Steps between C-alpha positions, in 0.01 A plus 500: 500500500136611514501418870806719556352789305175478693683496832697804390186688395350449844773718648357829363431755773158658494266674501674812370326835463513682169550391141596142445362392838454126551277332756657204676277192472384324817757257637290183454434586133868563433589162652232293321659484156853389605353236733280356223787505252726320745232238575443431130874477445540255788219260402689323219804468726284350774364241258841431346668456840295193594713187452484135610606138451338303223547142622165311484380371839201289603334655805238350732372625835590279798189334637444463874543120489815502282837428661676376184493632143199403290554224250346706218503875434198494269237572765243771424661729757846465342645722229813530289681834533838653424710513814495879525118489536502254790409683818517313834423816702202425723468155337611139552610342170647195331737580212622239251770594252743337262852621570742562218705181441825691448583493871854603591716187454834669574446487880433219741222698665151545359235709665173676432509876550169639625499879510148592598293677761362173629547191714547183298540121499669305220370162379644266237300189409258572783777494763592800714857609420535820700320803633548873550291593801163327506217586259154533653142596430523808723755710686467294819579169336776640278865536602663770289784376282803687377476729201782317320581137562666207323356152566738212416401257224605150394586486130392140457164557669440812293577315175274211605215748546570644154611830663148555636460649847208608715506790743255577777505878557323760709556863589269589789722763667638838403357845429532559125314333216776456244431470128775238458557317831692215328837621371667174396465122521796334327778244532833620639839346566576661838320505836625851584208705375608813692838493327333477159263786583783712639703440184209635299486815714879534539545757219254729677682462834820662375363860490420485873837654584427790266165564671657503848782728382248734334284507815805593711619759247166672450422474872820683592431749221156563652660593831758733340295663227279804546246361249410172664195373308674366187778305682245377755283360220805335342586345836147362526515362142828320570363347822175395327693331219720320754196388701318377189813313390535326837133399489543373143800278578360379833329217312845366414633542854215391728295183473177663618147360523273603215281748700812714548515537123204738518687726742805492273291599197326779691838631613636498143186670370513765772867574430431524125208739552698716742798500262276613213351781709851595613613532137202722425567717806871535419468595134202732543675669793807557283337606173131578562461590870163667449362172363624284787161446665308430172772261382488302826120488486512378139755231587298383803177479296674310218652254749161450664355428155769240439418328829132487399556377143785254552513182701852373439740635763795510257293708258394733779860549611624564145219746430556688826858562394395582143248761613754670723769503230265639231369789711853573618612491135234759416642729770854445371389587145358826633843567642662417165268744323599773745871421471534400866829353618507117512154458347629321188685240707193436714276474192732252326525280811126501562423424133729195517341403832145512356601322178657208689185472712277483191718255302540239776294573815581168670874519443494868584361459851716191567839656415488768227344755734783470750777532244339805342438663837861428598620672181256783567633539855861507379407768244307698760790480744726646231246771418437581865874505573544752219203703625633490857842610373339794318301586812813493717686715248217753501497499879875559503464787254223649714717464808790675324269784396366520857856518637585779257189689603584448866854634448361802315259567786778463752710743302217754497450443871870548562495829312214618719677405822753726671834509317689616808529362850509747789752394763520694834853601598670711770311827491379460139299274259692340218335424165642189326397406145345153501694393188828556688413239762665168404381295797362537850616287794338468839717605796313460827263794546644666190559417136809568292445662162784395266533758220649466152812699596588249772384717789262387774224694675318397820123536498256463791231318293450120499539265205127424501416871479745559214381185318148649493616853416761446226419429131444140375858475368613458863485127578504338845748213451575427863354589837785752541545622142315708242665529155446742213458259204640764261846450655503116484765341283418129541348236727682187614311204645665271756437127550304559820234705319623840613671752271728799471435826315802668344457876461670720243691681774669171597288437806321170574168441675371165629165366375297277734363164388140607562506797264739351245224396250342846514837669445570283196157582351552873562838501328387322181 
């Protein structure tokens, strides 16, 4: 909470002249304290997030003249390490390990799963059993193996060797130096490693439909809404989550060579960082718009710090998301303090998001993140639908008020216009009150004025001239007819799109298809 309070205090406007004036501190000094606090808060998480496999392994470098495993692993250049500390990146190694004897007996198949950023060869009793790519002393001599592979084993041979195996491994290609390049080496009962990996990621694949639906919904909302930034950011967040999810599960779909794993990790990390910045931009835009630029700068500096202090890619990804959710949570809490609409829901969701990231970072980035984001997107769609409904209702109310104002102006204009129509006759000018005219019909070079007493008067003007001269209550409903709307009884619409006006005097006037929508609007 100290971080939130400090962020809130930075929003004071200054300097102010007069009593109680406060001088605003320089920007870099205001940002120093929250950055240091965040770095100190992240350090224990960085240390805690490092995990690995504890199986003991004998490791020796491969000598230039060695084509088979060494008979002994007690040379001076050999060492005994836990598996998670074995690093074949830029090296050429022999690994000897004792597999667990409780191999799966329920299946006819037995294989060795090697999930590692490396090429490898498998030996049992000094004999080559299988290979994944071809290990080598340098990138030219190495053929990159697959990231995940299962090499078949013979149960009898494995038992005869007392479950001891030797691996020759190298990782001379790629772009990233991973903290834990070996993910698993264990016995399995199925050769379909992609299916096993996909089953692990399957729970995280289910929210993909929600992300695509949210991207479509918020994208269409961006096009329709007058305030486009918030729905545009939500569209970007949904697409980033979908892209990160597809990159995450690609390991269970594609049997790719291990150098491609670096590109996959960089893609996941980039999506996580962009998602975190998107959260910060969205929440600060909604609840602290004046702090948008400082919040983004703070998030970017914290993420850069994480990249410098952490080596494990999973830890980096989890911390990127954590930083974004915490700064966004601070903005949401500012909204809660001010009583802003929807701020409590955002704050509750972001608090749960950050808590899940802290409790189990590995599980969070593998599947928890996607489920929580899917729930967040569903909630946001509901909130945005309600907000859009309110916005449409306000627009409708404004339109109704505008129509009322327009009618009032038209009424004033009508009062200012002539209330009589001068019609030339034989030897004299006749003055006809405009309100007495029921309708006007074109008749060649003349027009017929139909009055409320049933009489008709010929006039030498044209319909176009009278349409411009008469008050707004006279409506052009047909190329040959002008009608005084104050004498209309009802409007009937025909199947062909045309219509018929019934006047109070019992007369009828046709309405053309082209002007039918305008007539209906005018008579509402």
